[in-house]
Each structure stands twice: as C-alpha cells, then as structure tokens.
mmCIF file of N, CA and C in Angstrom:
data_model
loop_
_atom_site.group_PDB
_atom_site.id
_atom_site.type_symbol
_atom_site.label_atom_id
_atom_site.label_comp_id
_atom_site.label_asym_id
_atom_site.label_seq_id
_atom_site.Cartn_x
_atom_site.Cartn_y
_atom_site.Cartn_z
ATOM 1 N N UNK A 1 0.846 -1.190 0.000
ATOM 2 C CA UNK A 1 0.000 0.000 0.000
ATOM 3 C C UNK A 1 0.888 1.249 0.000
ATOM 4 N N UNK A 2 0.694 2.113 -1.020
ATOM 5 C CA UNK A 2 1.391 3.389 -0.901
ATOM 6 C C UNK A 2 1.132 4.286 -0.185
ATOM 7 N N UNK A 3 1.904 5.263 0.635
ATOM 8 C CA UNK A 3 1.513 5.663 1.671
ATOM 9 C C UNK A 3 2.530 7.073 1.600
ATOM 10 N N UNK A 4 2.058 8.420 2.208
ATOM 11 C CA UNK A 4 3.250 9.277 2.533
ATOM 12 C C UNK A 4 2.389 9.535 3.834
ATOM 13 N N UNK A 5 3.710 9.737 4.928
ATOM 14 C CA UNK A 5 3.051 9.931 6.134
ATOM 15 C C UNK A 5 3.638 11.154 6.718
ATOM 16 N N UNK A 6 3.281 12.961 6.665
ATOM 17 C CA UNK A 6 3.630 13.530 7.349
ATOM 18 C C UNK A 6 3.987 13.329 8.798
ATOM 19 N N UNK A 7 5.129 14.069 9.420
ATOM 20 C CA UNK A 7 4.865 14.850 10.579
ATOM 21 C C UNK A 7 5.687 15.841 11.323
ATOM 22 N N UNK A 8 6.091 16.030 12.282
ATOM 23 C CA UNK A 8 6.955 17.474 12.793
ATOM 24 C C UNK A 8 5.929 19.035 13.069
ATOM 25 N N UNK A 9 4.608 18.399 12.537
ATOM 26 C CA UNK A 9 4.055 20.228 12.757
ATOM 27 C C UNK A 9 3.586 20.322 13.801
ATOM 28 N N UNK A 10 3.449 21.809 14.351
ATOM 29 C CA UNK A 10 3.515 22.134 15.352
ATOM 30 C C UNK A 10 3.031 23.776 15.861
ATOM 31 N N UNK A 11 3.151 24.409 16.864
ATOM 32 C CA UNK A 11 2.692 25.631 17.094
ATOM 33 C C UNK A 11 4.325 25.974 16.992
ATOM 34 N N UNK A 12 4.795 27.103 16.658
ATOM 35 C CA UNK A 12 6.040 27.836 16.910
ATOM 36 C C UNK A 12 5.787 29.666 16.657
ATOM 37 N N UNK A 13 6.620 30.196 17.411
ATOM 38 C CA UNK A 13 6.474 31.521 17.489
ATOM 39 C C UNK A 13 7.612 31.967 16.191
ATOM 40 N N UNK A 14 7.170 33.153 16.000
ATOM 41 C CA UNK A 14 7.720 34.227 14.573
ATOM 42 C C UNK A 14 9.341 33.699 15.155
ATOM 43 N N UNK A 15 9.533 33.540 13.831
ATOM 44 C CA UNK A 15 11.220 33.270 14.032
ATOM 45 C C UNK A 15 12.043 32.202 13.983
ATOM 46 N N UNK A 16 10.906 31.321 14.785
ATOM 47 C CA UNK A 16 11.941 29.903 14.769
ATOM 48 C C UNK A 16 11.610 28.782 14.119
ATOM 49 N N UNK A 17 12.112 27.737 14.329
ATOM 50 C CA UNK A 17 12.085 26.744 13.158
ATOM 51 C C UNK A 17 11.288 25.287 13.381
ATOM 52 N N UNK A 18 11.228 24.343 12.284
ATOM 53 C CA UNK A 18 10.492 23.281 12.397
ATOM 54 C C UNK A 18 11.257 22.959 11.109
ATOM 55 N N UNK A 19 11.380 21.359 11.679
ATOM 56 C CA UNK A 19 11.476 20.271 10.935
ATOM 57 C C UNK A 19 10.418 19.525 10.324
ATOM 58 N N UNK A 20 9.801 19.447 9.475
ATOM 59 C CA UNK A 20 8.929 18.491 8.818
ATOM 60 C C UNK A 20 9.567 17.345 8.165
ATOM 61 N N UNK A 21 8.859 15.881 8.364
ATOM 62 C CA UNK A 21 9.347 14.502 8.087
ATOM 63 C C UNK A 21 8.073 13.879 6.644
ATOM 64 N N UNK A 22 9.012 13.629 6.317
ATOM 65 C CA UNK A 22 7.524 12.553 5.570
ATOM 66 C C UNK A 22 8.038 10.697 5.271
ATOM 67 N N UNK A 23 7.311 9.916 5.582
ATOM 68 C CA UNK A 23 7.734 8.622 5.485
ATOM 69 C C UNK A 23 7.215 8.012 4.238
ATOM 70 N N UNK A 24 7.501 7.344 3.328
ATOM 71 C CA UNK A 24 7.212 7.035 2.077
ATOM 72 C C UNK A 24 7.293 5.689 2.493
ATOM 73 N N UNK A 25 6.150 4.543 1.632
ATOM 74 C CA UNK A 25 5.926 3.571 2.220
ATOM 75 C C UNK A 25 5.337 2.877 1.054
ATOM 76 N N UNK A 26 5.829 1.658 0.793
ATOM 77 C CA UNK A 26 4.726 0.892 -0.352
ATOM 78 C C UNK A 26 5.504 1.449 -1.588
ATOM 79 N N UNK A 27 6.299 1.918 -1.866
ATOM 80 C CA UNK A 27 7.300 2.343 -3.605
ATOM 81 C C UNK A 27 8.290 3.260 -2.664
ATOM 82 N N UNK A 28 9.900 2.795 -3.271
ATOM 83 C CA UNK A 28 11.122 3.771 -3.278
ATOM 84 C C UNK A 28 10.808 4.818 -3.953
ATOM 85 N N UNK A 29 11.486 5.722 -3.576
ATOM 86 C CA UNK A 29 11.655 7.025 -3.588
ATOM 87 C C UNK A 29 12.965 7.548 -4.727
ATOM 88 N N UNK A 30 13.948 6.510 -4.983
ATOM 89 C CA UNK A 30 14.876 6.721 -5.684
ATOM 90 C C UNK A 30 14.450 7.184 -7.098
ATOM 91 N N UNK A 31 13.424 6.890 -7.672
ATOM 92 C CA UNK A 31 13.159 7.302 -9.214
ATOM 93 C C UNK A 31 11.894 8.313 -8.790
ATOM 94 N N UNK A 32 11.634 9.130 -7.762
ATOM 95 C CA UNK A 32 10.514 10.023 -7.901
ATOM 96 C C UNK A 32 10.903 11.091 -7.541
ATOM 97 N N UNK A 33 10.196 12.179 -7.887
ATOM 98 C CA UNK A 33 10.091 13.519 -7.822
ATOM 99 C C UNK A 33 9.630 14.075 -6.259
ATOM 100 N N UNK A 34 9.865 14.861 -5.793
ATOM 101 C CA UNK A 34 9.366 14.641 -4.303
ATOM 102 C C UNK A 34 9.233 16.319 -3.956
ATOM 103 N N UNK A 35 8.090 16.893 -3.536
ATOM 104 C CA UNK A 35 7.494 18.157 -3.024
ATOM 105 C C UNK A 35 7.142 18.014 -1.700
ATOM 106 N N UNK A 36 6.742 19.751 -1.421
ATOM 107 C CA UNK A 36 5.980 19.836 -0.522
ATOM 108 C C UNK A 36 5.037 21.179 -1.043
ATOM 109 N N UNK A 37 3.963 21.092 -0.487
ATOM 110 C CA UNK A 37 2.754 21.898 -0.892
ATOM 111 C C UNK A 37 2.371 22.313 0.689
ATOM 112 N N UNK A 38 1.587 23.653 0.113
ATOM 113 C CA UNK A 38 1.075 23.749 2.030
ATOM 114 C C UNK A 38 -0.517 24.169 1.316
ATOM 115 N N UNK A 39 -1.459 24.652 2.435
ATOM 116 C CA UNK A 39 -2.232 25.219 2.111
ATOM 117 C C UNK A 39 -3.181 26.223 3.241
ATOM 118 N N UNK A 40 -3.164 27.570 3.519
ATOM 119 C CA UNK A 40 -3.758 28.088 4.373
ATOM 120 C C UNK A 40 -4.965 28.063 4.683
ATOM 121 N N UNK A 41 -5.312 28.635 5.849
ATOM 122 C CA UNK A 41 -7.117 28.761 5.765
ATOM 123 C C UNK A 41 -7.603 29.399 4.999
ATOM 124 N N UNK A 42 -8.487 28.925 4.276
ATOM 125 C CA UNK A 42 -8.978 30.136 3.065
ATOM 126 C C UNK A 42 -8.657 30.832 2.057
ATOM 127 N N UNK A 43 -7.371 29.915 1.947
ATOM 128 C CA UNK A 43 -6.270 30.104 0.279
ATOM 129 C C UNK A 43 -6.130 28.653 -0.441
ATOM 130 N N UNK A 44 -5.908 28.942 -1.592
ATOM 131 C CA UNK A 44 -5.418 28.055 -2.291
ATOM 132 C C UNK A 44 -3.733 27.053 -1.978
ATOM 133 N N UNK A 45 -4.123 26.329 -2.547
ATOM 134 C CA UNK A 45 -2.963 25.184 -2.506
ATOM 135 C C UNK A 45 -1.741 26.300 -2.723
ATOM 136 N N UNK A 46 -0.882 25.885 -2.316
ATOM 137 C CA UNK A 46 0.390 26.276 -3.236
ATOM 138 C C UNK A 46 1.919 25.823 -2.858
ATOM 139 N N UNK A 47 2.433 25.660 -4.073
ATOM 140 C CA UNK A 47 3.821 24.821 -4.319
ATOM 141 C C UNK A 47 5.044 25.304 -3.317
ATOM 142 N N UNK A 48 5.090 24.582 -2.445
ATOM 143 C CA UNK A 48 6.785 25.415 -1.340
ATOM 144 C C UNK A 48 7.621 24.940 -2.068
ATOM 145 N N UNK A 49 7.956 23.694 -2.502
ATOM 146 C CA UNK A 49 9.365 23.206 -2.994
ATOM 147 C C UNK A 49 9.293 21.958 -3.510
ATOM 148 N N UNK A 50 10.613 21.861 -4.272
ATOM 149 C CA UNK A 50 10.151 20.408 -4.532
ATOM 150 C C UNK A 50 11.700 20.464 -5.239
ATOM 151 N N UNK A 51 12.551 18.750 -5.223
ATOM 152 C CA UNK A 51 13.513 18.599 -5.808
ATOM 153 C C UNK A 51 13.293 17.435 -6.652
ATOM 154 N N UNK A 52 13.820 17.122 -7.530
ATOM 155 C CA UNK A 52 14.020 15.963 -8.468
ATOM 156 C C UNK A 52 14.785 15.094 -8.124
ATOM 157 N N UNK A 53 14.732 13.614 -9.044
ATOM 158 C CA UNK A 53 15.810 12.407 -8.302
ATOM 159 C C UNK A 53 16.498 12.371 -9.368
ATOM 160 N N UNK A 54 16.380 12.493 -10.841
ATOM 161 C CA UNK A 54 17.186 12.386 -11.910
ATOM 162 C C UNK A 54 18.562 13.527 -11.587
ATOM 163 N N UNK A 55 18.394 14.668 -11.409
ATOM 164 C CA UNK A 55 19.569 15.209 -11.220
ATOM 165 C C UNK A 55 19.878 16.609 -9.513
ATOM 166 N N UNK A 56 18.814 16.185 -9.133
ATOM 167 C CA UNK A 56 19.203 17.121 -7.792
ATOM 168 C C UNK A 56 18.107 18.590 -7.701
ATOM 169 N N UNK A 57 17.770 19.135 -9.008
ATOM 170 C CA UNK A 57 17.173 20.353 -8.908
ATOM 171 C C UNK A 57 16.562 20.316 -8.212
ATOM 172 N N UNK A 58 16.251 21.581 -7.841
ATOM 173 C CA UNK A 58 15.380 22.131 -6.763
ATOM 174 C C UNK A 58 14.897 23.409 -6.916
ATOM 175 N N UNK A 59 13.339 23.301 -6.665
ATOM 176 C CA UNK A 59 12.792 24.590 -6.570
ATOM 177 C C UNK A 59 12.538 25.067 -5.290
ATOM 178 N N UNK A 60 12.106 26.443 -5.131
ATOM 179 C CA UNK A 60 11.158 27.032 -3.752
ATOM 180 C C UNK A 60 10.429 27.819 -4.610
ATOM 181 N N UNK A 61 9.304 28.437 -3.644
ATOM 182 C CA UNK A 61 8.230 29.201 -3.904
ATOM 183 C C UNK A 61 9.037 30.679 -3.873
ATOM 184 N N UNK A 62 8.951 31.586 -4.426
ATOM 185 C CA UNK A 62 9.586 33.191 -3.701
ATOM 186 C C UNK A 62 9.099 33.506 -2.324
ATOM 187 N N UNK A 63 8.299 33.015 -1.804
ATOM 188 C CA UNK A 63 8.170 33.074 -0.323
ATOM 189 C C UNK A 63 8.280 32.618 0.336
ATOM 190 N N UNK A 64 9.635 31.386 0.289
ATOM 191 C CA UNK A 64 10.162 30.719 0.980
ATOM 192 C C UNK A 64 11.551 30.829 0.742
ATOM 193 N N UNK A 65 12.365 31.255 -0.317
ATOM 194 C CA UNK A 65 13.426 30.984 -0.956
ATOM 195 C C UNK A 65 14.399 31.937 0.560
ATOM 196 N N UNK A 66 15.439 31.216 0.257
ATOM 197 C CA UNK A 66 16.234 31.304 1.281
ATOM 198 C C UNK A 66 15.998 31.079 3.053
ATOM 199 N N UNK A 67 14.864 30.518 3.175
ATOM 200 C CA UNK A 67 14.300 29.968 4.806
ATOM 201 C C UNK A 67 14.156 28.744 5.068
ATOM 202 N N UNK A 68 13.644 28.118 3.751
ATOM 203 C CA UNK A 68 13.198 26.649 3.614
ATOM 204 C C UNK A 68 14.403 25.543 3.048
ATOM 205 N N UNK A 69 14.185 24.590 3.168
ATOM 206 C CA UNK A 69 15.260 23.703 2.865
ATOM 207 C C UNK A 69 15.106 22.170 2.782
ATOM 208 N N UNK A 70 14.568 21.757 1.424
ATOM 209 C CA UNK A 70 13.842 20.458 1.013
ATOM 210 C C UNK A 70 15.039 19.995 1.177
ATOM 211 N N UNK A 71 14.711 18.288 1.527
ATOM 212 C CA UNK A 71 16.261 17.169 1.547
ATOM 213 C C UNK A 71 15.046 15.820 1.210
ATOM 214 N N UNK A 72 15.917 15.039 1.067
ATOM 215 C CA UNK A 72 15.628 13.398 0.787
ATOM 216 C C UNK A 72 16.996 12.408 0.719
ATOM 217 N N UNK A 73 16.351 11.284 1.869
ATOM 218 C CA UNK A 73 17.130 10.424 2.180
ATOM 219 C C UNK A 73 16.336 9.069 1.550
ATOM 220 N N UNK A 74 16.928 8.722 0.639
ATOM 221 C CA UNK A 74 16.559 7.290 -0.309
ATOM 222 C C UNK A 74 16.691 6.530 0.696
ATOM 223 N N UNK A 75 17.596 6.035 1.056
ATOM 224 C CA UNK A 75 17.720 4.712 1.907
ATOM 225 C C UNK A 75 17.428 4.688 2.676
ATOM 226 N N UNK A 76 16.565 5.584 3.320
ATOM 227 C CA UNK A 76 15.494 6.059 4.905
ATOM 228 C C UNK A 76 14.168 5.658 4.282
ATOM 229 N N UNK A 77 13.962 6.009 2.888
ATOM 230 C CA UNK A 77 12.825 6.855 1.992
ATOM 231 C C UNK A 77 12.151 8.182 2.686
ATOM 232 N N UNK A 78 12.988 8.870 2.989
ATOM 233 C CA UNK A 78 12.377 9.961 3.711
ATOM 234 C C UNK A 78 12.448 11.118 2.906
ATOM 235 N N UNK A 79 11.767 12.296 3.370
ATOM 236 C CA UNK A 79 11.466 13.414 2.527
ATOM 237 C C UNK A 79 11.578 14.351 3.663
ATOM 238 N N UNK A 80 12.087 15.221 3.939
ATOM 239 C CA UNK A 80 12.399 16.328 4.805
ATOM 240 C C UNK A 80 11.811 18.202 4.128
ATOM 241 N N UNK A 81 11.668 19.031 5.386
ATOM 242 C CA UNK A 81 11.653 19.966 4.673
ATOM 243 C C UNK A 81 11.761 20.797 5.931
ATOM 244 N N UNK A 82 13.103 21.291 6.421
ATOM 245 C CA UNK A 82 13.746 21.851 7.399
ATOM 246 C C UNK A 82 13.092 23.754 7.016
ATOM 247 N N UNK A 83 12.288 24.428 8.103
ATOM 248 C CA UNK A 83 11.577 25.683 7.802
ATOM 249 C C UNK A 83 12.780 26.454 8.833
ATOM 250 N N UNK A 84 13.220 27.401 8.744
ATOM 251 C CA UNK A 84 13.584 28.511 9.998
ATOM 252 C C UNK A 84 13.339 30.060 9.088
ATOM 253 N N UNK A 85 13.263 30.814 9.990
ATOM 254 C CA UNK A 85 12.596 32.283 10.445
ATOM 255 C C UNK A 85 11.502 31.987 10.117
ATOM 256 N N UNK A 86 10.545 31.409 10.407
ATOM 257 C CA UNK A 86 9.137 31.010 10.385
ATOM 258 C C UNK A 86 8.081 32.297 10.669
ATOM 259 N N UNK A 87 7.197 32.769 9.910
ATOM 260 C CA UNK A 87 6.163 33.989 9.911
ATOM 261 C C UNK A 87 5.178 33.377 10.033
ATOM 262 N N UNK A 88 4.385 34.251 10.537
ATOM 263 C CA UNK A 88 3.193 34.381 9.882
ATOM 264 C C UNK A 88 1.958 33.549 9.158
ATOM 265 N N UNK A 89 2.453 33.877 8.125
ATOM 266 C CA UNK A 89 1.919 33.992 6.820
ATOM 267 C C UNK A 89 2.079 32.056 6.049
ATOM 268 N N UNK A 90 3.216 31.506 7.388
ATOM 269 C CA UNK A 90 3.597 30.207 7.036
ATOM 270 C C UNK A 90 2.794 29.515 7.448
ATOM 271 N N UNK A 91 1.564 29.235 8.462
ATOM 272 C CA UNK A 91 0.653 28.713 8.774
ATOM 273 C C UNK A 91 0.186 28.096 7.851
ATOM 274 N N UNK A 92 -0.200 26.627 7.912
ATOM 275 C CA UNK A 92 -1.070 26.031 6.985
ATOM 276 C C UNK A 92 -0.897 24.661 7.126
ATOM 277 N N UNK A 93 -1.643 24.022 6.330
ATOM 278 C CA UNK A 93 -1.581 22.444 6.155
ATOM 279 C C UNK A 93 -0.126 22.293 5.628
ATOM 280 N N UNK A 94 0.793 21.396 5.828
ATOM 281 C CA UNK A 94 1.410 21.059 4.537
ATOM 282 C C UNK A 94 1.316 19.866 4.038
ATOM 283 N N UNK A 95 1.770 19.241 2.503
ATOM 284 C CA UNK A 95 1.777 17.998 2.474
ATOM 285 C C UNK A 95 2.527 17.734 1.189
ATOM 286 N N UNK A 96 3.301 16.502 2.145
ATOM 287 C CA UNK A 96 4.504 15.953 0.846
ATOM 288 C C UNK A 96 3.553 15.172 -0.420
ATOM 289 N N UNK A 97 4.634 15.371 -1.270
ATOM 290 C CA UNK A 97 4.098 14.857 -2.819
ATOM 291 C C UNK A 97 4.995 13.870 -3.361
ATOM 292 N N UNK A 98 4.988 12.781 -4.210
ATOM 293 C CA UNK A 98 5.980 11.907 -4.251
ATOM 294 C C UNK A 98 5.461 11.763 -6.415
ATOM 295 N N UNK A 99 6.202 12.153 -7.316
ATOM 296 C CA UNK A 99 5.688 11.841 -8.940
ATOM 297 C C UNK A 99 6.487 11.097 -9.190
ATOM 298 N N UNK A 100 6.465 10.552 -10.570
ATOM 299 C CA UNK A 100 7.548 9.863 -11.291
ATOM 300 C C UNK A 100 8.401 10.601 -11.848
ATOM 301 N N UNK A 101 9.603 10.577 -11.887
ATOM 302 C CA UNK A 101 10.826 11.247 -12.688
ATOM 303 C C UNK A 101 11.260 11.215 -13.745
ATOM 304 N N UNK A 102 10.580 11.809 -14.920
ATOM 305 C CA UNK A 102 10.782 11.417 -16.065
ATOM 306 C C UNK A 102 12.214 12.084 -16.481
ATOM 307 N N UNK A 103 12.461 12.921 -15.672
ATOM 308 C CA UNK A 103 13.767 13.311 -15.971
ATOM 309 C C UNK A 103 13.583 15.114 -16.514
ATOM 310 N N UNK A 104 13.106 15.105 -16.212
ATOM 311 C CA UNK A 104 12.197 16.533 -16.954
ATOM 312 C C UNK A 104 12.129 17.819 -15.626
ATOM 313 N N UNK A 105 12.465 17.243 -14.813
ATOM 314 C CA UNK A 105 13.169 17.938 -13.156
ATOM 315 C C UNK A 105 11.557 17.753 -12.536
ATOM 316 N N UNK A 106 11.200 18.623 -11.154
ATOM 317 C CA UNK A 106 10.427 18.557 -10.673
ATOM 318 C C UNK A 106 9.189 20.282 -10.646
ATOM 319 N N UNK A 107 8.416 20.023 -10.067
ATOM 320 C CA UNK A 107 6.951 21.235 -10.768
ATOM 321 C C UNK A 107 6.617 21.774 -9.311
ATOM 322 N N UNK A 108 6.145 22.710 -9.022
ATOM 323 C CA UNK A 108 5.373 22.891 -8.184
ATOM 324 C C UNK A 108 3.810 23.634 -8.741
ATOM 325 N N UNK A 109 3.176 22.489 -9.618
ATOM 326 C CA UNK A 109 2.484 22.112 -9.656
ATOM 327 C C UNK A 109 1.751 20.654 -9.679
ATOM 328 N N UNK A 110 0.878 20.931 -8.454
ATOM 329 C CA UNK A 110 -0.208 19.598 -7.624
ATOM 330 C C UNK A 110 0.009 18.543 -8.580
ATOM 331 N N UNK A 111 -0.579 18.977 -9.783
ATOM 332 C CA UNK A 111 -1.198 17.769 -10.610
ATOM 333 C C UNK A 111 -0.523 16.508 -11.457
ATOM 334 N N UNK A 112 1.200 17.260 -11.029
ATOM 335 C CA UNK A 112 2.075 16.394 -11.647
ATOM 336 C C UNK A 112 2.398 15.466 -11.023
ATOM 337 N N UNK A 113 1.826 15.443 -9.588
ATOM 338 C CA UNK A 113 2.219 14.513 -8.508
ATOM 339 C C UNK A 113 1.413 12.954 -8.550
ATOM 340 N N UNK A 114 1.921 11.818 -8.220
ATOM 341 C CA UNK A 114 0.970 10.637 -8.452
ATOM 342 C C UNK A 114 0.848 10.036 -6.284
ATOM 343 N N UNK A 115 1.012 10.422 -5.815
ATOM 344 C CA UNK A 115 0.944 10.722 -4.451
ATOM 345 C C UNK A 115 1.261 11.556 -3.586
ATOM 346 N N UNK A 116 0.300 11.603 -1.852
ATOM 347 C CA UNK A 116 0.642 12.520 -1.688
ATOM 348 C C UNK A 116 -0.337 12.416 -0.374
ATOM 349 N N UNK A 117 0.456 13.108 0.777
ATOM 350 C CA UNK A 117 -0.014 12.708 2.284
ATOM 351 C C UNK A 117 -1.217 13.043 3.028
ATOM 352 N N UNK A 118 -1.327 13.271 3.759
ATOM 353 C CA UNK A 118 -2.781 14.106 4.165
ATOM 354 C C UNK A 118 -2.465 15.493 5.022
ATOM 355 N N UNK A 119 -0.797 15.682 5.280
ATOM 356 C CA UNK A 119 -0.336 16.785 5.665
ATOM 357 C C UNK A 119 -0.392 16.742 6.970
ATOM 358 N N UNK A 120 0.223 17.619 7.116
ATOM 359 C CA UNK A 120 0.710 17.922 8.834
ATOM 360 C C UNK A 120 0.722 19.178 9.234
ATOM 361 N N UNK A 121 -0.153 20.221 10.328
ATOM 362 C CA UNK A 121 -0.410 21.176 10.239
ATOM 363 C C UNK A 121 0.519 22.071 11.370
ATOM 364 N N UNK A 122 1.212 23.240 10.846
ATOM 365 C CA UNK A 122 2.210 24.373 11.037
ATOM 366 C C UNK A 122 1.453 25.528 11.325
ATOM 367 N N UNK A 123 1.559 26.126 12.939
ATOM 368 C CA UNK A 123 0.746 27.441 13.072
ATOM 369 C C UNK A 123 1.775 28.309 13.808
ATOM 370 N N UNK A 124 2.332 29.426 12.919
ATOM 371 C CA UNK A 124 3.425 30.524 13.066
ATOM 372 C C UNK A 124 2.342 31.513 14.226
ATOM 373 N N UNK A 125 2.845 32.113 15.435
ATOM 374 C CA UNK A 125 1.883 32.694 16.276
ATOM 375 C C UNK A 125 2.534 32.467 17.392
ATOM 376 N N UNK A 126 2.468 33.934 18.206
ATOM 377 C CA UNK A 126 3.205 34.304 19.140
ATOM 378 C C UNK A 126 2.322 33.897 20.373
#
C-alpha cells in the first residue's frame, strides 16, 4: 500500500524553526520527484518546494526561498523539509508529494504529482 506519512508540525512563534518529516511507504523514492505543498485557511494550494531524483534540482516558492530547505534520504525513503525564520503567513496544512521522474526535473504544480499525504499542520503565532 502506498503511503506518505507527514509529521513534525507544530505551534512555533515568529522566528523559529520546524522540521517536517515525511515517510514514504509501499514504492522507493529513488526514481521520484518529491514536493511539498502547504495550504492556508482560506487560500489556495500552493507549491513550497520540490527537488528531483534524476539530477538534484530544486525549486522554492519566492516566499520561501532562502528559509526553507527540502532534503531526501533514499535509503530512509524519507522526505524532509527543514523551515527557519518562520512567519506568519507560514501557517497552513502542509503535504509531501511523491511523482515519477521522467527526468524533466520537478513542478510545483499539484497535478504532476501521483501521491501525496494528508499533511501535517504548522501554526506561526506568538
């Protein structure tokens, strides 16, 4: 059974940091594409990051770039996504994404994804 299993979220105040985990379960991770998506109250989905397995790329959102910090450990099958100076505005669901790698790098867009967790929820607040 395929499975991604958030977790790490948490309450944290403006500033500091969180680790988010995701466990991949039921298919390796070595040939897939691997994101994270969040989604606020009362906003739309949207793409935080995501790296590829064919050659390493990596994206962020512009409102994360330089805070956030996607990783993946194959031989764990794990999916990481290390947050510090945490706002605000970072509140939300998040949830890892796992596609196939056609080699074509990775999207932060949803629909390219062929799994994907039920998220783990992050509330920035003093």
């Amino acid at each position: 059974q395929v499975q991604l299993v958030e977790s790490g979220g948490g309450l944290v105040q403006p500033g500091g940091s969180l680790r988010l985990s995701c466990a991949a379960s039921g298919f390796t991770l070595d040939y897939y594409a691997i994101g994270w998506f969040r989604q606020a109250p009362g906003k739309e989905r949207e793409g935080v990051s995501c790296t590829s397995s064919s050659d390493g790329e990596t994206y962020y959102a512009d409102s994360v770039k330089g805070r956030f910090t996607i990783s993946r450990d194959n031989n764990k099958n794990m999916v990481y996504l290390q947050m510090s100076s945490l706002k605000p505005e970072d509140t939300a669901v998040y949830t890892c994404v796992a596609g196939v790698d056609y080699g074509l790098g990775c999207t932060l867009y949803f629909g390219k994804y062929n799994y994907w967790g039920q998220g783990t929820r992050v509330t920035v607040s003093s």
